[in-house]
Amino acid sequence: MPTTLPVPIEFSLPEGWQPAPADEAGAPGVAFLALHSQPDAGFTANITIDGGFRPDEATLADMADEAVERLHEVAESVVVASRRELGSEAAPGLAQRLTLSAVTDGARRDLVQSQVYLAMVDGNSPHKRAVVRLILTSTTRQEDSVVGDFQEFLRTVRPDTRAEA
């Protein structure tokens, strides 16, 4: 069963990307999955969105470290290639790029993940902090052809104010 996001968001997918049922595609626990129309050597680049409430004091960097540790459980190697803070104090974010080697569909693949973490604090209840994570996963060979799409997608992500009405 797909996960729901802690806050409603809206976005647009770039051309060449199609939504897919997360559970059927082997991505349980994500709220949204989009697949690229051009697989690379049997691997389909994908964009996933997940998130949740974080009432603890963990920073976005702490959450990014947690994600790296979870990937270590399923990947042969995981390297944080870059990490930088985004946004503002009122709307903080963090982006990290990971390189990893993992076995998918019976084949060892060199993959790249671009992860973006967005934190949203409830103005009425500051202890209520929602974090939305947006991830692009592709082969290293395909990264250059899809990272621009991911950046285009990120520019369209915003809170869905219509859902609050």
Backbone as a printed PyTorch tensor [residue, N CA C, xyz], in Angstrom:
tensor([[[  0.8440,  -1.1830,   0.0000],
         [  0.0000,   0.0000,   0.0000],
         [  0.8910,   1.2470,   0.0000]],

        [[  0.6280,   2.2010,  -0.8970],
         [  1.4590,   3.4060,  -0.9300],
         [  1.3380,   4.2150,   0.3500]],

        [[  2.4010,   4.9000,   0.6720],
         [  2.4490,   5.7890,   1.8180],
         [  1.8840,   7.1390,   1.4080]],

        [[  1.2950,   7.8470,   2.3480],
         [  0.8570,   9.2060,   2.0520],
         [  1.8880,  10.1730,   2.6140]],

        [[  1.9350,  11.3500,   2.0400],
         [  2.8750,  12.3680,   2.5030],
         [  2.3150,  13.0920,   3.7140]],

        [[  3.1820,  13.6300,   4.5550],
         [  2.7110,  14.3320,   5.7550],
         [  2.0630,  15.6800,   5.4320]],

        [[  2.3820,  16.2320,   4.2810],
         [  1.7880,  17.4890,   3.8240],
         [  1.4730,  17.3240,   2.3420]],

        [[  0.3770,  17.9050,   1.8860],
         [  0.0730,  17.7940,   0.4580],
         [  1.0120,  18.6840,  -0.3610]],

        [[  1.4970,  18.1290,  -1.4760],
         [  2.3340,  18.9060,  -2.3800],
         [  1.7730,  18.7620,  -3.7910]],

        [[  2.1940,  19.6860,  -4.6440],
         [  1.8590,  19.5640,  -6.0520],
         [  3.1470,  19.6960,  -6.8490]],

        [[  3.1510,  19.1240,  -8.0470],
         [  4.3390,  19.1350,  -8.8950],
         [  3.9270,  18.7280, -10.3000]],

        [[  4.8530,  18.9380, -11.2240],
         [  4.6630,  18.5090, -12.6110],
         [  5.8340,  17.6300, -13.0150]],

        [[  5.5330,  16.5730, -13.7340],
         [  6.5890,  15.6950, -14.2380],
         [  7.0740,  16.1940, -15.5930]],

        [[  8.3690,  16.1390, -15.8240],
         [  8.8910,  16.5090, -17.1410],
         [  8.4460,  15.4920, -18.2010]],

        [[  8.5610,  15.8830, -19.4430],
         [  8.2430,  14.9850, -20.5450],
         [  9.1420,  13.7550, -20.4630]],

        [[  8.5670,  12.6050, -20.7580],
         [  9.3360,  11.3640, -20.7280],
         [  9.2570,  10.6080, -19.4130]],

        [[  8.5090,  11.1330, -18.4540],
         [  8.3360,  10.4810, -17.1500],
         [  6.8590,  10.1610, -16.9580]],

        [[  6.5920,   8.9530, -16.4260],
         [  5.2160,   8.5260, -16.2080],
         [  5.0330,   8.0130, -14.7850]],

        [[  3.9100,   8.3870, -14.1340],
         [  3.6310,   7.8290, -12.8060],
         [  3.4450,   6.3170, -12.9010]],

        [[  3.7870,   5.6310, -11.8330],
         [  3.6360,   4.1730, -11.7750],
         [  3.1940,   3.7840, -10.3720]],

        [[  2.4460,   2.6880, -10.2420],
         [  2.0660,   2.2110,  -8.9110],
         [  3.3090,   1.7410,  -8.1490]],

        [[  3.5950,   2.3770,  -7.0330],
         [  4.8260,   2.1090,  -6.2890],
         [  4.9320,   0.6550,  -5.8440]],

        [[  3.8690,   0.1150,  -5.2810],
         [  3.9290,  -1.2640,  -4.7830],
         [  4.1780,  -2.2570,  -5.9080]],

        [[  3.4830,  -2.0790,  -7.0280],
         [  3.6370,  -2.9960,  -8.1540],
         [  5.0310,  -2.9070,  -8.7650]],

        [[  5.6740,  -1.7400,  -8.6570],
         [  7.0120,  -1.5500,  -9.2280],
         [  8.1150,  -1.9180,  -8.2380]],

        [[  7.7570,  -2.4510,  -7.0950],
         [  8.7640,  -2.8560,  -6.1170],
         [  9.3260,  -1.7180,  -5.2980]],

        [[  8.5170,  -0.6760,  -5.0910],
         [  8.9580,   0.4790,  -4.2930],
         [  7.9690,   0.7230,  -3.1600]],

        [[  7.7990,  -0.2530,  -2.2680],
         [  6.8430,  -0.0470,  -1.1740],
         [  7.3150,   1.0640,  -0.2450]],

        [[  6.3620,   1.7500,   0.3310],
         [  6.7130,   2.7860,   1.2990],
         [  6.9250,   4.1550,   0.6910]],

        [[  6.8040,   4.2800,  -0.6250],
         [  6.9050,   5.6000,  -1.2210],
         [  5.5080,   6.1040,  -1.5530]],

        [[  5.3450,   7.4030,  -1.4870],
         [  4.0400,   8.0020,  -1.7590],
         [  3.8110,   8.1930,  -3.2530]],

        [[  4.9080,   8.3410,  -4.0110],
         [  4.7860,   8.5740,  -5.4480],
         [  6.0150,   8.0150,  -6.1450]],

        [[  5.7900,   7.4540,  -7.3290],
         [  6.8640,   6.9110,  -8.1470],
         [  6.6170,   7.3190,  -9.5890]],

        [[  7.6620,   7.7890, -10.2540],
         [  7.6100,   8.0580, -11.6870],
         [  8.7850,   7.3430, -12.3430]],

        [[  8.5330,   6.7780, -13.5170],
         [  9.5570,   6.0410, -14.2460],
         [  9.9020,   6.7530, -15.5460]],

        [[ 11.1750,   6.7150, -15.9020],
         [ 11.6320,   7.3150, -17.1540],
         [ 11.2870,   6.3710, -18.3050]],

        [[ 11.0050,   6.9460, -19.4430],
         [ 10.5610,   6.1520, -20.5920],
         [ 11.6970,   5.3880, -21.2820]],

        [[ 12.9630,   5.7240, -20.9860],
         [ 14.0990,   5.0960, -21.6630],
         [ 15.0010,   4.3700, -20.6600]],

        [[ 14.7860,   3.0680, -20.4050],
         [ 15.6740,   2.3400, -19.5050],
         [ 17.1110,   2.3020, -20.0390]],

        [[ 18.0540,   2.1100, -19.1360],
         [ 19.4630,   1.9800, -19.4990],
         [ 19.9340,   0.5970, -19.0720]],

        [[ 20.2180,  -0.2510, -20.0340],
         [ 20.7360,  -1.5980, -19.7690],
         [ 19.8620,  -2.3450, -18.7540]],

        [[ 18.5550,  -2.2100, -18.8930],
         [ 17.6320,  -2.9340, -18.0320],
         [ 17.2520,  -2.2230, -16.7420]],

        [[ 17.8330,  -1.0600, -16.4640],
         [ 17.4650,  -0.3070, -15.2570],
         [ 16.6830,   0.9360, -15.6700]],

        [[ 15.5510,   1.1500, -15.0240],
         [ 14.7140,   2.2990, -15.3310],
         [ 14.9450,   3.3940, -14.2990]],

        [[ 15.4240,   4.5420, -14.7730],
         [ 15.5880,   5.6930, -13.8760],
         [ 14.2340,   6.0160, -13.2620]],

        [[ 14.2500,   6.4480, -12.0040],
         [ 12.9930,   6.7140, -11.3240],
         [ 13.1090,   7.8990, -10.3770]],

        [[ 11.9630,   8.5100, -10.1640],
         [ 11.8150,   9.5780,  -9.1740],
         [ 10.8300,   9.0640,  -8.1300]],

        [[ 11.2290,   9.1410,  -6.8680],
         [ 10.3210,   8.7460,  -5.7860],
         [ 10.1430,   9.9140,  -4.8270]],

        [[  8.9900,   9.9160,  -4.1850],
         [  8.6940,  10.9090,  -3.1560],
         [  8.1950,  10.1490,  -1.9380]],

        [[  8.7800,  10.4590,  -0.7810],
         [  8.2830,   9.9240,   0.4820],
         [  8.4500,  10.9930,   1.5460]],

        [[  8.0560,  10.6920,   2.7370],
         [  8.2010,  11.6670,   3.8060],
         [  7.4520,  11.2490,   5.0420]],

        [[  7.5690,  12.0860,   6.0630],
         [  6.8940,  11.8110,   7.3160],
         [  7.0880,  12.9550,   8.2840]],

        [[  6.4910,  12.8060,   9.4500],
         [  6.6670,  13.7960,  10.5140],
         [  7.9010,  13.4130,  11.3220]],

        [[  8.6870,  14.4030,  11.7020],
         [  9.8650,  14.1800,  12.5300],
         [  9.7510,  15.0630,  13.7660]],

        [[  9.2140,  14.5370,  14.8540],
         [  9.0750,  15.3310,  16.0750],
         [ 10.3780,  15.4420,  16.8540]],

        [[ 11.3930,  14.6510,  16.4830],
         [ 12.6620,  14.6900,  17.2170],
         [ 13.4980,  15.8830,  16.7600]],

        [[ 14.6890,  15.9910,  17.2980],
         [ 15.5690,  17.1240,  16.9970],
         [ 16.5450,  16.8270,  15.8610]],

        [[ 16.3460,  15.7310,  15.1590],
         [ 17.2660,  15.3640,  14.0810],
         [ 17.3180,  16.4640,  13.0250]],

        [[ 18.5300,  16.7650,  12.5780],
         [ 18.7100,  17.7420,  11.5080],
         [ 18.4880,  17.0440,  10.1650]],

        [[ 18.3840,  17.8370,   9.1170],
         [ 18.2690,  17.2410,   7.7910],
         [ 19.5230,  16.4310,   7.4630]],

        [[ 20.6800,  16.8910,   7.9110],
         [ 21.9180,  16.1310,   7.7100],
         [ 21.8570,  14.7920,   8.4410]],

        [[ 21.2710,  14.7810,   9.6370],
         [ 21.1000,  13.5170,  10.3700],
         [ 20.2080,  12.5650,   9.5700]],

        [[ 19.1370,  13.1070,   8.9990],
         [ 18.2220,  12.2790,   8.2110],
         [ 18.9090,  11.7560,   6.9530]],

        [[ 19.7310,  12.5930,   6.3440],
         [ 20.4810,  12.1700,   5.1630],
         [ 21.4690,  11.0570,   5.5340]],

        [[ 22.1080,  11.1830,   6.6960],
         [ 23.0090,  10.1270,   7.1780],
         [ 22.2420,   8.8240,   7.4020]],

        [[ 21.0290,   8.9310,   7.9560],
         [ 20.1900,   7.7440,   8.1730],
         [ 19.8900,   7.0520,   6.8490]],

        [[ 19.6200,   7.8370,   5.8110],
         [ 19.3300,   7.2700,   4.4930],
         [ 20.5460,   6.5340,   3.9420]],

        [[ 21.7260,   7.0970,   4.1490],
         [ 22.9590,   6.4440,   3.7020],
         [ 23.1200,   5.1110,   4.4240]],

        [[ 22.8630,   5.0990,   5.7200],
         [ 22.9790,   3.8500,   6.4870],
         [ 21.9900,   2.8020,   5.9920]],

        [[ 20.7560,   3.2230,   5.6890],
         [ 19.7640,   2.2700,   5.1560],
         [ 20.2240,   1.7090,   3.8130]],

        [[ 20.8190,   2.5370,   2.9790],
         [ 21.3110,   2.0570,   1.6830],
         [ 22.4520,   1.0590,   1.8520]],

        [[ 23.2660,   1.2500,   2.8930],
         [ 24.3530,   0.2990,   3.1590],
         [ 23.8070,  -1.1100,   3.3940]],

        [[ 22.5600,  -1.2140,   3.8340],
         [ 21.9610,  -2.5260,   4.0820],
         [ 21.6470,  -3.2790,   2.7940]],

        [[ 21.4720,  -2.5640,   1.6790],
         [ 21.0800,  -3.2060,   0.4260],
         [ 22.0900,  -3.0080,  -0.7070]],

        [[ 23.0440,  -2.1360,  -0.5300],
         [ 24.0200,  -1.8510,  -1.5780],
         [ 25.3980,  -2.3520,  -1.1750]],

        [[ 26.1880,  -2.7060,  -2.1680],
         [ 27.5520,  -3.1730,  -1.9150],
         [ 28.4350,  -2.0280,  -1.4330]],

        [[ 28.2200,  -0.8420,  -1.9820],
         [ 28.9740,   0.3260,  -1.5470],
         [ 28.0910,   1.5600,  -1.7090]],

        [[ 28.2880,   2.5280,  -0.8270],
         [ 27.5610,   3.7920,  -0.8850],
         [ 28.5600,   4.8890,  -0.5340]],

        [[ 28.6420,   5.9180,  -1.3900],
         [ 29.5470,   7.0300,  -1.1530],
         [ 28.7590,   8.3270,  -1.2680]],

        [[ 28.9180,   9.1990,  -0.2700],
         [ 28.3180,  10.5310,  -0.3440],
         [ 29.2590,  11.3710,  -1.2040]],

        [[ 28.8430,  11.6510,  -2.4400],
         [ 29.6800,  12.4020,  -3.3690],
         [ 29.6160,  13.9000,  -3.0980]],

        [[ 28.4560,  14.3680,  -2.6660],
         [ 28.3130,  15.7880,  -2.3210],
         [ 27.0900,  15.9640,  -1.4290]],

        [[ 27.1170,  17.0750,  -0.6900],
         [ 25.9860,  17.4200,   0.1870],
         [ 26.0080,  18.9280,   0.3880]],

        [[ 24.8180,  19.5470,   0.2980],
         [ 24.7440,  20.9890,   0.5560],
         [ 23.3680,  21.3450,   1.0890]],

        [[ 23.3690,  22.3970,   1.9090],
         [ 22.1180,  22.9000,   2.4560],
         [ 21.4490,  23.7970,   1.4320]],

        [[ 20.1160,  23.8220,   1.4660],
         [ 19.3110,  24.6220,   0.5450],
         [ 18.3060,  25.4380,   1.3360]],

        [[ 17.6080,  26.2990,   0.6480],
         [ 16.4760,  26.9960,   1.2450],
         [ 16.8820,  28.0590,   2.2380]],

        [[ 15.9880,  28.2470,   3.2110],
         [ 16.1660,  29.2880,   4.2190],
         [ 15.9020,  28.6970,   5.5960]],

        [[ 16.0600,  29.5310,   6.6190],
         [ 15.7860,  29.0540,   7.9770],
         [ 14.3170,  28.6760,   8.1250]],

        [[ 13.4370,  29.4260,   7.4740],
         [ 12.0000,  29.1460,   7.5520],
         [ 11.6050,  27.9130,   6.7380]],

        [[ 12.3330,  27.6340,   5.6710],
         [ 12.0420,  26.4890,   4.8070],
         [ 13.3560,  25.8160,   4.4180]],

        [[ 13.9670,  25.1060,   5.3760],
         [ 15.2730,  24.5090,   5.1040],
         [ 15.1820,  23.2980,   4.1870]],

        [[ 16.2860,  23.0460,   3.5130],
         [ 16.3960,  21.8810,   2.6560],
         [ 17.8230,  21.3960,   2.6320]],

        [[ 18.0050,  20.2230,   2.0890],
         [ 19.3310,  19.6430,   1.9660],
         [ 19.3270,  18.7770,   0.7220]],

        [[ 20.4070,  18.8270,  -0.0320],
         [ 20.5620,  17.9730,  -1.2040],
         [ 21.8350,  17.1650,  -1.0480]],

        [[ 21.7750,  15.8990,  -1.4410],
         [ 22.9820,  15.0930,  -1.4530],
         [ 22.9610,  14.2000,  -2.6820]],

        [[ 24.1600,  13.9340,  -3.1640],
         [ 24.3390,  13.0380,  -4.3060],
         [ 25.1320,  11.8410,  -3.8160]],

        [[ 24.5950,  10.6480,  -4.0710],
         [ 25.2180,   9.4120,  -3.6370],
         [ 25.5760,   8.5670,  -4.8460]],

        [[ 26.7020,   7.8920,  -4.7740],
         [ 27.0270,   6.8730,  -5.7630],
         [ 26.9870,   5.5420,  -5.0370]],

        [[ 26.4600,   4.5270,  -5.7050],
         [ 26.3460,   3.2320,  -5.0550],
         [ 26.4120,   2.1120,  -6.0710]],

        [[ 26.8060,   0.9630,  -5.5960],
         [ 26.7840,  -0.2630,  -6.3820],
         [ 25.7990,  -1.1960,  -5.7050]],

        [[ 24.8810,  -1.7250,  -6.5020],
         [ 23.8600,  -2.5940,  -5.9360],
         [ 23.4330,  -3.6130,  -6.9870]],

        [[ 22.8930,  -4.7090,  -6.5230],
         [ 22.3430,  -5.7170,  -7.4190],
         [ 20.8520,  -5.4410,  -7.5620]],

        [[ 20.4320,  -5.2020,  -8.8070],
         [ 19.0050,  -5.0170,  -9.1050],
         [ 18.6500,  -5.9330, -10.2570]],

        [[ 17.5380,  -6.6170, -10.1380],
         [ 17.0940,  -7.5610, -11.1740],
         [ 18.1990,  -8.5330, -11.5690]],

        [[ 18.9740,  -8.9750, -10.5870],
         [ 20.0050,  -9.9680, -10.8160],
         [ 21.3030,  -9.4680, -11.4140]],

        [[ 21.4190,  -8.1560, -11.6200],
         [ 22.6430,  -7.6020, -12.2080],
         [ 23.2310,  -6.5400, -11.2910]],

        [[ 24.5790,  -6.5320, -11.1890],
         [ 25.2550,  -5.4980, -10.4070],
         [ 25.2710,  -4.2310, -11.2340]],

        [[ 24.8680,  -3.1110, -10.6130],
         [ 24.7830,  -1.8420, -11.3280],
         [ 25.4400,  -0.7350, -10.5170]],

        [[ 26.0570,   0.1850, -11.2420],
         [ 26.5750,   1.4020, -10.6310],
         [ 25.4930,   2.4610, -10.7830]],

        [[ 24.9830,   2.9160,  -9.6500],
         [ 23.8560,   3.8340,  -9.6280],
         [ 24.2330,   5.1580,  -8.9740]],

        [[ 23.4090,   6.1480,  -9.2260],
         [ 23.5490,   7.4640,  -8.6170],
         [ 22.1810,   7.8500,  -8.0640]],

        [[ 22.1810,   8.3930,  -6.8570],
         [ 20.9570,   8.9470,  -6.2800],
         [ 21.1750,  10.4130,  -5.9740]],

        [[ 20.2400,  11.2280,  -6.4260],
         [ 20.1720,  12.6280,  -6.0100],
         [ 19.0000,  12.7160,  -5.0510]],

        [[ 19.2770,  13.0760,  -3.8120],
         [ 18.2430,  13.1510,  -2.7810],
         [ 18.0810,  14.5980,  -2.3430]],

        [[ 16.8310,  15.0330,  -2.2370],
         [ 16.5250,  16.3750,  -1.7530],
         [ 15.5460,  16.2300,  -0.5910]],

        [[ 15.9070,  16.8500,   0.5280],
         [ 15.0800,  16.8410,   1.7320],
         [ 14.5120,  18.2420,   1.9290]],

        [[ 13.2000,  18.3290,   2.1050],
         [ 12.5370,  19.6040,   2.3510],
         [ 11.7980,  19.5220,   3.6800]],

        [[ 12.0740,  20.4590,   4.5790],
         [ 11.4110,  20.4820,   5.8830],
         [ 10.3610,  21.5830,   5.8920]],

        [[  9.2170,  21.2670,   6.4770],
         [  8.1410,  22.2430,   6.6140],
         [  7.6560,  22.1970,   8.0580]],

        [[  7.6810,  23.3530,   8.7070],
         [  7.2780,  23.4370,  10.1020],
         [  5.8890,  24.0460,  10.1690]],

        [[  5.0430,  23.4650,  10.9940],
         [  3.7010,  23.9930,  11.2120],
         [  3.8240,  25.2630,  12.0550]],

        [[  3.4020,  26.3860,  11.5070],
         [  3.5010,  27.6680,  12.2090],
         [  2.7530,  27.6890,  13.5260]],

        [[  1.6720,  26.9260,  13.6370],
         [  0.8820,  26.8750,  14.8690],
         [  1.4550,  25.9050,  15.8860]],

        [[  2.1880,  24.9190,  15.4270],
         [  2.7930,  23.9140,  16.3070],
         [  4.2150,  23.6410,  15.8330]],

        [[  5.1960,  24.4450,  16.2760],
         [  6.5630,  24.2990,  15.7870],
         [  7.1750,  22.9160,  16.0050]],

        [[  6.6570,  22.1530,  16.9580],
         [  7.1900,  20.8070,  17.1740],
         [  6.7370,  19.8400,  16.0770]],

        [[  5.7700,  20.2610,  15.2710],
         [  5.3160,  19.4480,  14.1490],
         [  6.1390,  19.8070,  12.9170]],

        [[  7.0580,  18.9380,  12.5830],
         [  7.9210,  19.1770,  11.4210],
         [  7.7410,  18.0360,  10.4360]],

        [[  7.3160,  18.3960,   9.2400],
         [  7.1810,  17.4140,   8.1720],
         [  8.4160,  17.4860,   7.2920]],

        [[  8.8680,  16.3370,   6.8530],
         [ 10.0040,  16.2820,   5.9370],
         [  9.5720,  15.4740,   4.7190]],

        [[  9.7730,  16.0610,   3.5550],
         [  9.4780,  15.4010,   2.2910],
         [ 10.8170,  15.1350,   1.6130]],

        [[ 10.9720,  13.9010,   1.1070],
         [ 12.2130,  13.5120,   0.4410],
         [ 11.9010,  13.1700,  -1.0100]],

        [[ 12.6530,  13.7880,  -1.9080],
         [ 12.4930,  13.5770,  -3.3450],
         [ 13.7930,  12.9600,  -3.8580]],

        [[ 13.7020,  11.8420,  -4.5660],
         [ 14.9010,  11.1010,  -4.9490],
         [ 14.8590,  10.7350,  -6.4300]],

        [[ 15.9680,  11.0010,  -7.1030],
         [ 16.1920,  10.5040,  -8.4610],
         [ 17.2230,   9.3910,  -8.3600]],

        [[ 16.9150,   8.2240,  -8.9200],
         [ 17.8680,   7.1250,  -8.9910],
         [ 18.0470,   6.7680, -10.4620]],

        [[ 19.3040,   6.7160, -10.8900],
         [ 19.6070,   6.3600, -12.2770],
         [ 20.9300,   5.6070, -12.3140]],

        [[ 21.2390,   5.0470, -13.4660],
         [ 22.5700,   4.4750, -13.6450],
         [ 23.5390,   5.6430, -13.8020]],

        [[ 24.7990,   5.3940, -13.5300],
         [ 25.7840,   6.4610, -13.6950],
         [ 25.8550,   6.8980, -15.1510]],

        [[ 25.6720,   5.9550, -16.0660],
         [ 25.7260,   6.2810, -17.4880],
         [ 24.5530,   7.1670, -17.9210]],

        [[ 23.4130,   7.0110, -17.2760],
         [ 22.2230,   7.7630, -17.6710],
         [ 22.0510,   9.0660, -16.8890]],

        [[ 22.8390,   9.2550, -15.8490],
         [ 22.6450,  10.4130, -14.9710],
         [ 22.5980,  11.7370, -15.7260]],

        [[ 23.5520,  11.9740, -16.6030],
         [ 23.5940,  13.2590, -17.3030],
         [ 22.3370,  13.5280, -18.1210]],

        [[ 21.6930,  12.4800, -18.6160],
         [ 20.5120,  12.6860, -19.4480],
         [ 19.2220,  12.8530, -18.6450]],

        [[ 19.2360,  12.5310, -17.3420],
         [ 18.0050,  12.6500, -16.5490],
         [ 18.0920,  13.6620, -15.4110]],

        [[ 19.3010,  14.0850, -15.0230],
         [ 19.4190,  14.9990, -13.8860],
         [ 18.7590,  16.3490, -14.1890]],

        [[ 18.8170,  16.7960, -15.4420],
         [ 18.1410,  18.0390, -15.8080],
         [ 16.6320,  17.9280, -15.6440]],

        [[ 16.0900,  16.7560, -15.9680],
         [ 14.6560,  16.5080, -15.7590],
         [ 14.3160,  16.6080, -14.2770]],

        [[ 15.1840,  16.0390, -13.4430],
         [ 14.9430,  16.0660, -11.9970],
         [ 14.9660,  17.5060, -11.4890]],

        [[ 15.9080,  18.2930, -11.9680],
         [ 15.9700,  19.7010, -11.5610],
         [ 14.7200,  20.4480, -12.0140]],

        [[ 14.2520,  20.1480, -13.2330],
         [ 13.0160,  20.7540, -13.7310],
         [ 11.8420,  20.3550, -12.8400]],

        [[ 11.7700,  19.0850, -12.4800],
         [ 10.7300,  18.5800, -11.5900],
         [ 10.7820,  19.3010, -10.2350]],

        [[ 11.9940,  19.4200,  -9.6520],
         [ 12.1330,  20.0670,  -8.3420],
         [ 11.6210,  21.5040,  -8.3560]],

        [[ 11.8170,  22.2100,  -9.4600],
         [ 11.3510,  23.6030,  -9.5520],
         [  9.8340,  23.7120,  -9.4940]],

        [[  9.1370,  22.6050,  -9.7440],
         [  7.6660,  22.6550,  -9.7400],
         [  7.0670,  22.2210,  -8.4070]],

        [[  7.8670,  21.6570,  -7.4960],
         [  7.3470,  21.1400,  -6.2240],
         [  7.0060,  22.3010,  -5.2980]],

        [[  5.7830,  22.2690,  -4.7750],
         [  5.3350,  23.3080,  -3.8310],
         [  4.1940,  22.7530,  -2.9840]],

        [[  3.9430,  23.3720,  -1.8440],
         [  2.7930,  22.9380,  -1.0340],
         [  1.5110,  23.0830,  -1.8410]],

        [[  0.6330,  22.1280,  -1.6850],
         [ -0.6590,  22.1790,  -2.3730],
         [ -1.6520,  22.8980,  -1.4700]],

        [[ -1.7800,  24.1930,  -1.6650],
         [ -2.6610,  24.9850,  -0.8060],
         [ -4.1260,  24.6880,  -1.0600]],

        [[ -4.4570,  24.1460,  -2.2030],
         [ -5.8610,  23.7800,  -2.4850],
         [ -6.3160,  22.6410,  -1.5750]],

        [[ -5.3910,  21.7700,  -1.1730],
         [ -5.7340,  20.6310,  -0.3250],
         [ -6.1030,  21.0680,   1.0860]],

        [[ -5.6470,  22.2760,   1.4700],
         [ -5.9230,  22.7560,   2.8380],
         [ -7.2910,  23.4120,   2.9580]],

        [[ -7.8740,  23.7430,   1.8320],
         [ -9.1460,  24.4660,   1.8640],
         [-10.3090,  23.5670,   2.1590]]])
